[in-house]
CSV table of C-alpha atoms in Angstrom, one decimal:
chain,number,residue,atom,x,y,z
A,1,MET,CA,18.0,98.4,-198.4
A,2,ALA,CA,18.5,96.7,-195.1
A,3,VAL,CA,21.0,94.4,-193.4
A,4,LEU,CA,18.8,91.4,-192.9
A,5,ARG,CA,19.2,88.2,-191.0
A,6,ASP,CA,20.3,85.7,-193.6
A,7,ARG,CA,18.0,82.8,-192.9
A,8,HIS,CA,19.0,81.1,-196.1
A,9,ALA,CA,22.3,82.5,-197.2
A,10,SER,CA,22.4,80.7,-200.6
A,11,ARG,CA,19.2,82.5,-201.5
A,12,SER,CA,19.9,86.1,-200.7
A,13,PHE,CA,22.2,88.9,-201.9
A,14,HIS,CA,22.4,90.8,-198.6
A,15,PRO,CA,25.3,90.3,-196.2
A,16,ILE,CA,25.8,86.9,-194.7
A,17,GLN,CA,25.3,86.5,-191.0
A,18,LYS,CA,26.1,84.0,-188.3
A,19,ASP,CA,22.7,82.2,-188.5
A,20,PRO,CA,22.6,78.7,-189.9
A,21,ALA,CA,23.3,78.4,-193.6
A,22,ILE,CA,20.1,76.6,-194.5
A,23,MET,CA,16.7,76.4,-193.0
A,24,LYS,CA,17.1,73.6,-190.5
A,25,PRO,CA,14.4,71.4,-188.9
A,26,ILE,CA,13.0,72.7,-185.7
A,27,THR,CA,15.7,72.5,-183.1
A,28,MET,CA,16.1,73.5,-179.5
A,29,ILE,CA,18.1,76.4,-178.1
A,30,SER,CA,21.8,76.0,-178.4
A,31,ALA,CA,23.5,74.5,-175.4
A,32,ILE,CA,26.5,76.6,-176.0
A,33,LEU,CA,24.4,79.8,-175.9
A,34,CYS,CA,22.9,78.7,-172.6
A,35,ILE,CA,26.4,78.0,-171.2
A,36,SER,CA,27.6,81.4,-172.4
A,37,LEU,CA,24.7,83.1,-170.7
A,38,LEU,CA,25.3,81.1,-167.6
A,39,LEU,CA,29.0,82.1,-167.4
A,40,ASN,CA,28.2,85.7,-167.8
A,41,ALA,CA,25.6,85.5,-165.0
A,42,CYS,CA,27.8,83.6,-162.5
A,43,GLY,CA,28.8,85.3,-159.3
A,44,PRO,CA,31.3,84.6,-156.5
A,45,ARG,CA,29.1,82.3,-154.4
A,46,SER,CA,29.7,78.6,-154.2
A,47,PRO,CA,26.8,77.3,-156.4
A,48,GLN,CA,27.7,79.8,-159.1
A,49,ASP,CA,31.3,78.7,-158.9
A,50,LYS,CA,30.2,75.1,-159.4
A,51,LEU,CA,28.0,76.1,-162.3
A,52,GLU,CA,31.0,77.9,-163.9
A,53,LYS,CA,33.1,74.8,-163.5
A,54,ALA,CA,30.3,72.7,-165.0
A,55,GLY,CA,30.1,75.1,-167.9
A,56,GLU,CA,33.8,74.8,-168.5
A,57,LYS,CA,33.5,71.0,-168.6
A,58,ALA,CA,30.7,71.3,-171.2
A,59,GLN,CA,32.8,73.7,-173.3
A,60,THR,CA,35.7,71.2,-173.4
A,61,GLY,CA,33.3,68.4,-174.5
A,62,ASP,CA,32.9,66.7,-171.1
A,63,ILE,CA,29.1,66.7,-171.3
A,64,ASP,CA,28.7,63.7,-169.0
A,65,GLY,CA,30.8,65.4,-166.3
A,66,ALA,CA,28.8,68.6,-166.7
A,67,VAL,CA,25.5,66.7,-166.3
A,68,GLU,CA,26.7,65.1,-163.1
A,69,ASP,CA,27.8,68.5,-161.7
A,70,ALA,CA,24.5,70.1,-162.7
A,71,LEU,CA,22.5,67.4,-161.0
A,72,GLU,CA,24.5,67.8,-157.8
A,73,ILE,CA,24.1,71.6,-157.9
A,74,LYS,CA,20.3,71.3,-158.2
A,75,LYS,CA,20.3,69.3,-154.9
A,76,MET,CA,21.9,72.4,-153.1
A,77,ASP,CA,20.0,75.1,-151.4
A,78,LEU,CA,19.7,77.6,-154.3
A,79,ASP,CA,18.2,81.0,-154.8
A,80,GLU,CA,15.6,81.3,-157.5
A,81,GLN,CA,17.9,82.7,-160.2
A,82,THR,CA,20.7,80.1,-159.6
A,83,TRP,CA,18.1,77.3,-159.7
A,84,ALA,CA,16.8,78.6,-163.0
A,85,GLN,CA,20.3,78.8,-164.5
A,86,ALA,CA,21.1,75.3,-163.3
A,87,THR,CA,17.9,73.9,-164.6
A,88,MET,CA,18.1,75.5,-168.0
A,89,PHE,CA,21.8,74.5,-168.2
A,90,LEU,CA,20.9,70.9,-167.4
A,91,GLY,CA,18.1,70.8,-170.0
A,92,SER,CA,20.6,72.1,-172.6
A,93,LEU,CA,23.1,69.4,-171.6
A,94,TYR,CA,20.5,66.7,-172.1
A,95,VAL,CA,19.8,68.1,-175.6
A,96,GLN,CA,23.5,67.7,-176.3
A,97,ARG,CA,23.2,64.1,-175.3
A,98,MET,CA,20.1,63.7,-177.4
A,99,GLU,CA,18.1,62.8,-174.3
A,100,ILE,CA,15.1,64.8,-175.4
A,101,ASP,CA,12.6,63.5,-172.8
A,102,ALA,CA,15.0,64.3,-170.0
A,103,ALA,CA,15.6,67.8,-171.4
A,104,ARG,CA,11.9,68.4,-171.8
A,105,ALA,CA,11.4,67.5,-168.1
A,106,GLN,CA,13.9,70.2,-167.1
A,107,PHE,CA,12.2,72.8,-169.3
A,108,ALA,CA,8.8,71.8,-167.9
A,109,GLU,CA,10.1,72.5,-164.4
A,110,LEU,CA,11.0,76.0,-165.5
A,111,LYS,CA,7.7,76.8,-167.2
A,112,LYS,CA,5.8,75.5,-164.2
A,113,ARG,CA,7.7,77.6,-161.8
A,114,PHE,CA,8.0,80.9,-163.7
A,115,GLY,CA,5.2,80.7,-166.4
A,116,VAL,CA,5.4,82.9,-169.5
A,117,GLN,CA,4.1,86.1,-167.9
A,118,ASN,CA,6.2,86.9,-164.9
A,119,PRO,CA,6.7,90.3,-163.3
A,120,ASN,CA,10.4,89.7,-163.3
A,121,PRO,CA,11.6,90.2,-166.9
A,122,MET,CA,14.5,87.8,-166.6
A,123,LEU,CA,12.4,85.0,-165.1
A,124,GLU,CA,9.7,85.7,-167.7
A,125,GLN,CA,12.3,85.3,-170.5
A,126,ILE,CA,13.4,82.0,-168.9
A,127,GLY,CA,9.8,80.7,-168.8
A,128,GLN,CA,9.2,81.7,-172.4
A,129,THR,CA,12.4,80.1,-173.6
A,130,ALA,CA,11.6,76.9,-171.7
A,131,THR,CA,8.1,76.9,-173.3
A,132,ILE,CA,9.6,77.2,-176.8
A,133,ASN,CA,12.1,74.4,-176.0
A,134,ILE,CA,9.2,72.1,-174.8
A,135,ILE,CA,7.3,72.7,-178.1
A,136,GLN,CA,10.4,72.2,-180.1
A,137,SER,CA,11.4,69.0,-178.2
A,138,TYR,CA,8.1,67.5,-179.2
A,139,ALA,CA,8.6,68.6,-182.8
A,140,GLN,CA,12.2,67.2,-182.8
A,141,THR,CA,10.8,63.8,-181.8
A,142,ASN,CA,8.1,63.9,-184.5
A,143,GLN,CA,5.3,64.5,-181.9
A,144,ILE,CA,3.8,67.4,-183.8
A,145,GLU,CA,0.3,67.0,-182.3
A,146,LYS,CA,1.7,67.3,-178.8
A,147,ALA,CA,3.8,70.3,-179.8
A,148,MET,CA,0.7,72.0,-181.2
A,149,THR,CA,-1.3,71.2,-178.1
A,150,GLU,CA,1.4,72.8,-175.9
A,151,LEU,CA,1.5,75.8,-178.1
A,152,MET,CA,-2.2,76.3,-178.2
A,153,GLU,CA,-2.7,75.8,-174.5
A,154,THR,CA,0.1,78.4,-173.8
A,155,SER,CA,-1.4,80.9,-176.3
A,156,ALA,CA,-4.8,80.6,-174.5
A,157,THR,CA,-3.2,81.9,-171.2
A,158,LEU,CA,-1.7,85.0,-172.7
A,159,LYS,CA,-3.1,88.5,-172.4
A,160,ASN,CA,-4.3,90.3,-175.5
A,161,GLY,CA,-1.4,92.0,-177.3
A,162,ALA,CA,1.3,90.0,-175.5
A,163,LEU,CA,4.5,90.0,-177.5
A,164,PHE,CA,5.1,86.3,-176.9
A,165,SER,CA,1.9,85.6,-178.9
A,166,LYS,CA,3.7,86.7,-182.0
A,167,THR,CA,6.6,84.3,-181.3
A,168,LEU,CA,4.2,81.4,-180.8
A,169,HIS,CA,2.3,82.3,-184.0
A,170,MET,CA,5.6,82.0,-185.9
A,171,VAL,CA,6.4,78.7,-184.2
A,172,LYS,CA,2.9,77.5,-185.2
A,173,GLY,CA,3.8,78.2,-188.8
A,174,ASP,CA,7.0,76.1,-188.3
A,175,LEU,CA,5.0,73.2,-186.8
A,176,LEU,CA,2.5,73.3,-189.7
A,177,ALA,CA,5.3,73.2,-192.2
A,178,ALA,CA,6.9,70.3,-190.4
A,179,GLU,CA,3.6,68.5,-190.6
A,180,GLY,CA,3.6,69.0,-194.4
A,181,LYS,CA,0.8,71.6,-194.3
A,182,THR,CA,2.8,74.1,-196.4
A,183,ASP,CA,0.0,76.4,-197.6
A,184,GLU,CA,-1.5,76.6,-194.1
A,185,ALA,CA,1.9,77.4,-192.7
A,186,VAL,CA,2.5,80.1,-195.2
A,187,ASN,CA,-0.9,81.7,-194.5
A,188,THR,CA,-0.3,81.5,-190.8
A,189,VAL,CA,2.9,83.5,-190.8
A,190,MET,CA,1.7,85.9,-193.5
A,191,GLU,CA,-1.2,86.9,-191.3
A,192,MET,CA,1.4,88.6,-189.0
A,193,ILE,CA,2.4,91.1,-191.7
A,194,THR,CA,-0.8,93.1,-191.1
A,195,GLN,CA,0.3,93.6,-187.6
A,196,GLU,CA,3.8,94.9,-188.5
A,197,SER,CA,5.0,98.3,-189.8
A,198,ASP,CA,8.8,97.7,-189.8
A,199,PRO,CA,9.9,96.8,-193.3
A,200,THR,CA,12.7,94.5,-192.1
A,201,THR,CA,10.3,92.6,-189.9
A,202,ILE,CA,7.8,92.3,-192.8
A,203,LEU,CA,10.6,91.0,-195.1
A,204,ASP,CA,11.7,88.5,-192.4
A,205,ILE,CA,8.2,87.1,-192.2
A,206,MET,CA,8.0,86.8,-196.0
A,207,MET,CA,11.4,85.0,-196.1
A,208,ARG,CA,10.1,82.5,-193.5
A,209,ALA,CA,6.9,81.9,-195.6
A,210,ALA,CA,8.9,81.5,-198.8
A,211,ASP,CA,11.2,79.0,-197.0
A,212,TYR,CA,8.3,76.8,-196.2
A,213,HIS,CA,7.7,76.4,-200.0
A,214,ALA,CA,11.4,76.2,-200.9
A,215,SER,CA,12.1,73.5,-198.3
A,216,LYS,CA,9.6,71.3,-200.2
A,217,GLY,CA,11.2,72.1,-203.6
A,218,GLN,CA,8.4,74.5,-204.4
A,219,GLU,CA,10.7,77.3,-205.7
A,220,GLU,CA,8.2,79.0,-208.0
A,221,GLU,CA,5.6,79.2,-205.2
A,222,ALA,CA,8.4,80.6,-202.9
A,223,ALA,CA,9.1,83.3,-205.5
A,224,GLN,CA,5.4,84.1,-205.7
A,225,VAL,CA,5.3,85.0,-202.0
A,226,TYR,CA,7.5,88.0,-202.8
A,227,LEU,CA,5.9,88.8,-206.1
A,228,ASP,CA,2.3,88.7,-204.7
A,229,TYR,CA,3.4,91.2,-201.9
A,230,LEU,CA,5.0,93.5,-204.5
A,231,HIS,CA,1.9,93.4,-206.6
A,232,VAL,CA,-0.2,94.7,-203.7
A,233,ASN,CA,2.5,96.9,-202.2
A,234,PRO,CA,4.5,98.3,-205.1
A,235,ASN,CA,6.0,101.1,-203.0
A,236,PHE,CA,7.4,98.7,-200.3
A,237,GLU,CA,10.6,100.2,-199.0
A,238,LEU,CA,12.6,97.0,-199.5
A,239,ASP,CA,11.3,96.2,-202.9
A,240,LEU,CA,14.7,95.5,-204.3
A,241,ASP,CA,15.2,92.7,-201.8
A,242,LEU,CA,11.9,91.1,-203.0
A,243,TYR,CA,13.0,91.2,-206.6
A,244,VAL,CA,16.3,89.5,-205.9
A,245,LEU,CA,14.9,86.9,-203.5
A,246,ALA,CA,12.2,86.0,-206.0
A,247,GLY,CA,14.8,85.8,-208.7
A,248,ILE,CA,17.0,83.5,-206.7
A,249,ASN,CA,14.1,81.2,-206.0
A,250,LEU,CA,13.3,81.0,-209.7
A,251,ALA,CA,17.0,80.3,-210.4
A,252,SER,CA,16.8,77.3,-208.1
A,253,ILE,CA,14.2,75.5,-210.2
A,254,PRO,CA,15.8,72.5,-211.8
A,255,ASN,CA,15.4,72.2,-215.6
A,256,PRO,CA,13.2,75.4,-215.8
A,257,ASP,CA,11.1,75.8,-218.9
A,258,GLU,CA,11.4,78.9,-221.1
A,259,SER,CA,8.6,80.8,-219.3
A,260,ILE,CA,10.4,80.5,-215.9
A,261,LYS,CA,13.7,81.6,-217.5
A,262,MET,CA,11.9,84.6,-219.1
A,263,LYS,CA,10.2,85.5,-215.8
A,264,ARG,CA,13.5,85.4,-213.9
A,265,ARG,CA,15.3,87.4,-216.6
A,266,ASN,CA,12.6,90.1,-216.6
A,267,LEU,CA,12.7,90.4,-212.8
A,268,MET,CA,16.5,90.7,-212.7
A,269,GLU,CA,16.6,93.2,-215.5
A,270,GLN,CA,14.2,95.4,-213.6
A,271,ALA,CA,16.3,94.9,-210.4
A,272,LEU,CA,19.5,95.7,-212.2
A,273,ALA,CA,18.1,98.9,-213.6
A,274,ARG,CA,17.0,99.9,-210.1
A,275,PHE,CA,20.4,99.1,-208.6
A,276,GLU,CA,22.2,101.1,-211.3
A,277,GLU,CA,19.7,104.0,-210.8
A,278,GLU,CA,20.3,104.0,-207.0
A,279,LEU,CA,24.1,103.9,-207.5
A,280,GLN,CA,24.0,107.0,-209.6
A,281,GLY,CA,23.5,109.2,-206.6
A,282,PRO,CA,25.0,109.4,-203.1
A,283,SER,CA,23.8,106.7,-200.8
A,284,SER,CA,24.7,105.4,-197.4
A,285,GLU,CA,23.8,102.0,-198.7
A,286,ARG,CA,26.3,102.0,-201.6
A,287,GLU,CA,28.2,98.9,-200.5
A,288,ARG,CA,25.0,96.8,-200.2
A,289,LEU,CA,23.7,98.2,-203.5
A,290,LEU,CA,26.9,97.0,-205.2
A,291,LEU,CA,26.4,93.6,-203.6
A,292,GLY,CA,22.8,93.5,-204.9
A,293,LYS,CA,23.9,94.5,-208.4
A,294,ALA,CA,26.4,91.7,-208.4
A,295,THR,CA,23.7,89.2,-207.5
A,296,ALA,CA,21.4,90.5,-210.2
A,297,LEU,CA,24.3,90.1,-212.7
A,298,ARG,CA,24.9,86.5,-211.6
A,299,LEU,CA,21.2,85.7,-212.0
A,300,LEU,CA,21.3,87.2,-215.5
A,301,GLU,CA,24.3,84.9,-216.2
A,302,ARG,CA,26.5,87.9,-216.9
A,303,ASN,CA,29.1,86.0,-215.0
A,304,THR,CA,32.2,87.9,-216.0
A,305,GLU,CA,30.7,91.2,-214.9
A,306,ALA,CA,29.4,89.7,-211.7
A,307,LEU,CA,32.8,88.1,-210.8
A,308,ASP,CA,34.7,91.3,-211.5
A,309,LEU,CA,32.3,93.3,-209.3
A,310,LEU,CA,32.4,90.7,-206.5
A,311,THR,CA,36.2,90.6,-206.6
A,312,SER,CA,36.3,94.4,-206.4
A,313,ILE,CA,33.9,94.4,-203.4
A,314,SER,CA,35.9,91.7,-201.6
A,315,GLN,CA,39.1,93.6,-202.0
A,316,THR,CA,37.9,97.1,-201.0
A,317,GLN,CA,39.2,97.5,-197.5
A,318,SER,CA,37.1,100.5,-196.7
A,319,PHE,CA,34.0,98.4,-197.1
A,320,GLN,CA,32.4,96.7,-194.0
A,321,PRO,CA,33.9,93.3,-193.2
A,322,LEU,CA,30.4,91.8,-193.5
A,323,ILE,CA,30.1,93.1,-197.1
A,324,ARG,CA,33.5,91.9,-198.1
A,325,ALA,CA,32.9,88.4,-196.6
A,326,SER,CA,29.6,88.2,-198.4
A,327,ALA,CA,31.3,89.0,-201.7
A,328,MET,CA,33.9,86.3,-201.0
A,329,MET,CA,31.2,83.7,-200.3
A,330,ASP,CA,29.5,84.6,-203.6
A,331,ILE,CA,32.7,84.2,-205.5
A,332,GLY,CA,33.0,80.7,-204.1
A,333,ARG,CA,29.5,80.0,-205.1
A,334,HIS,CA,30.2,81.2,-208.6
A,335,TYR,CA,33.1,78.9,-209.0
A,336,GLN,CA,31.2,76.0,-207.5
A,337,GLY,CA,28.3,76.7,-209.9
A,338,VAL,CA,30.5,76.5,-213.0
A,339,GLY,CA,32.3,73.4,-211.8
A,340,GLN,CA,35.6,74.9,-210.8
A,341,PHE,CA,35.6,73.2,-207.4
A,342,GLY,CA,39.3,73.9,-206.6
A,343,LYS,CA,38.7,77.6,-206.9
A,344,ALA,CA,35.5,77.4,-204.9
A,345,ARG,CA,37.3,75.6,-202.1
A,346,GLU,CA,40.1,78.2,-202.2
A,347,TYR,CA,37.6,81.0,-201.6
A,348,TYR,CA,35.6,79.2,-198.9
A,349,GLN,CA,38.9,78.4,-197.0
A,350,LYS,CA,40.0,82.0,-197.4
A,351,LEU,CA,36.7,83.1,-196.0
A,352,ALA,CA,37.1,81.0,-192.9
A,353,THR,CA,40.7,82.2,-192.4
A,354,ASP,CA,40.1,85.9,-193.1
A,355,TYR,CA,36.7,86.2,-191.3
A,356,PRO,CA,36.7,83.9,-188.3
A,357,ASP,CA,33.2,85.0,-187.4
A,358,PHE,CA,32.0,83.2,-190.6
A,359,ALA,CA,34.0,80.0,-190.1
A,360,ASP,CA,30.8,78.0,-189.5
A,361,ARG,CA,29.3,79.3,-192.8
A,362,ALA,CA,32.5,78.6,-194.7
A,363,GLY,CA,32.7,75.2,-193.2
A,364,TYR,CA,29.1,74.4,-194.2
A,365,ALA,CA,29.9,75.6,-197.8
A,366,LEU,CA,32.9,73.3,-197.8
A,367,GLN,CA,30.8,70.3,-196.7
A,368,MET,CA,28.3,71.0,-199.5
A,369,LEU,CA,31.1,71.3,-202.0
A,370,ALA,CA,32.5,68.0,-200.9
A,371,ARG,CA,29.1,66.4,-201.2
A,372,GLN,CA,28.6,67.7,-204.7
A,373,GLU,CA,32.0,66.4,-205.7
A,374,ALA,CA,31.2,63.0,-204.3
A,375,GLU,CA,27.9,62.8,-206.0
A,376,LEU,CA,29.5,63.7,-209.4
A,377,ALA,CA,32.2,61.1,-208.8
A,378,ILE,CA,29.6,58.4,-208.1
A,379,ARG,CA,27.6,59.4,-211.2
A,380,GLY,CA,30.8,59.3,-213.3
A,381,SER,CA,31.8,55.9,-212.1
A,382,ALA,CA,28.3,54.6,-212.8
A,383,THR,CA,28.6,55.6,-216.4
A,384,GLN,CA,32.0,53.9,-216.9
A,385,PRO,CA,31.9,50.6,-218.8
A,386,THR,CA,32.6,47.5,-216.6
């Protein structure tokens, strides 16, 4: 089993990561990340000092002041690297201000100057990041056709085998999904599996494809992405991940009929048997196997056993913090699922306090909990006699 990027934490049993808690619409690179990279790159010379001060303003929320400083810096006599940093920084600040056209103009300057195939690796990365940001800026403003044109024109300039081609291919899948062409989006990213040998990368591609279906409420189709791959590749190294991910998708179907329930139950019984078999012998993956077993138990609605196991995992100090945090999140989800909102809130708040790296994830869970409580309150008031 692998430690995977959790692209949709509510759907997977493996440890939670710092990525967004749900699959978001296409968005541009985080301004905060750009600022952080900028500060790390700053040197002692005057333009870099000014950039560092602008970055500090942005971090304290003074985006307008940072924009003014960045514009002034760009008027200075800058070397290539400093100009690139200032331009990327300014584009990111415009994103913060939701001035997407202005941001795109900055990213376009970077792409024009450095391209996407540059002998200088750092400048090549900047050019490629700028290109992705241009594509995403069009998508963010619902200009999917322009985004696709930018992507295809860029792809046509790349040499055969260029690594950036794979990135663009994945972005193409995102654009098709945003356009509502779900099946085409799924087929587009699944084509990439034939070019990969790393199991984690293959699973990540499948998760992306399944997310396209799930984001449209097509949970059974999402599950089928994993099951179809298992059917053709029964000896896939991360088969347990596929069983559980498929089971979670099936569990997300509202008002499932008996055939769906049976399908999920059979899958989870198979997965549970495998987890228990793996746990019989020595394994470097024991912590993750226990977490997977707990998820299978939850999906089989053996809630008492699942909760006992999750509690044990969360309290075992010798386990990795990532594993313990994941178990704590799942305990919160359990209580939320059975309507014990106070207990769920308690665990989400404890997660944020005990594991600061996961404060964003815990905060999102608390927001969703509050939304669920509000919706239930509205429904309850609507049924009260006037």
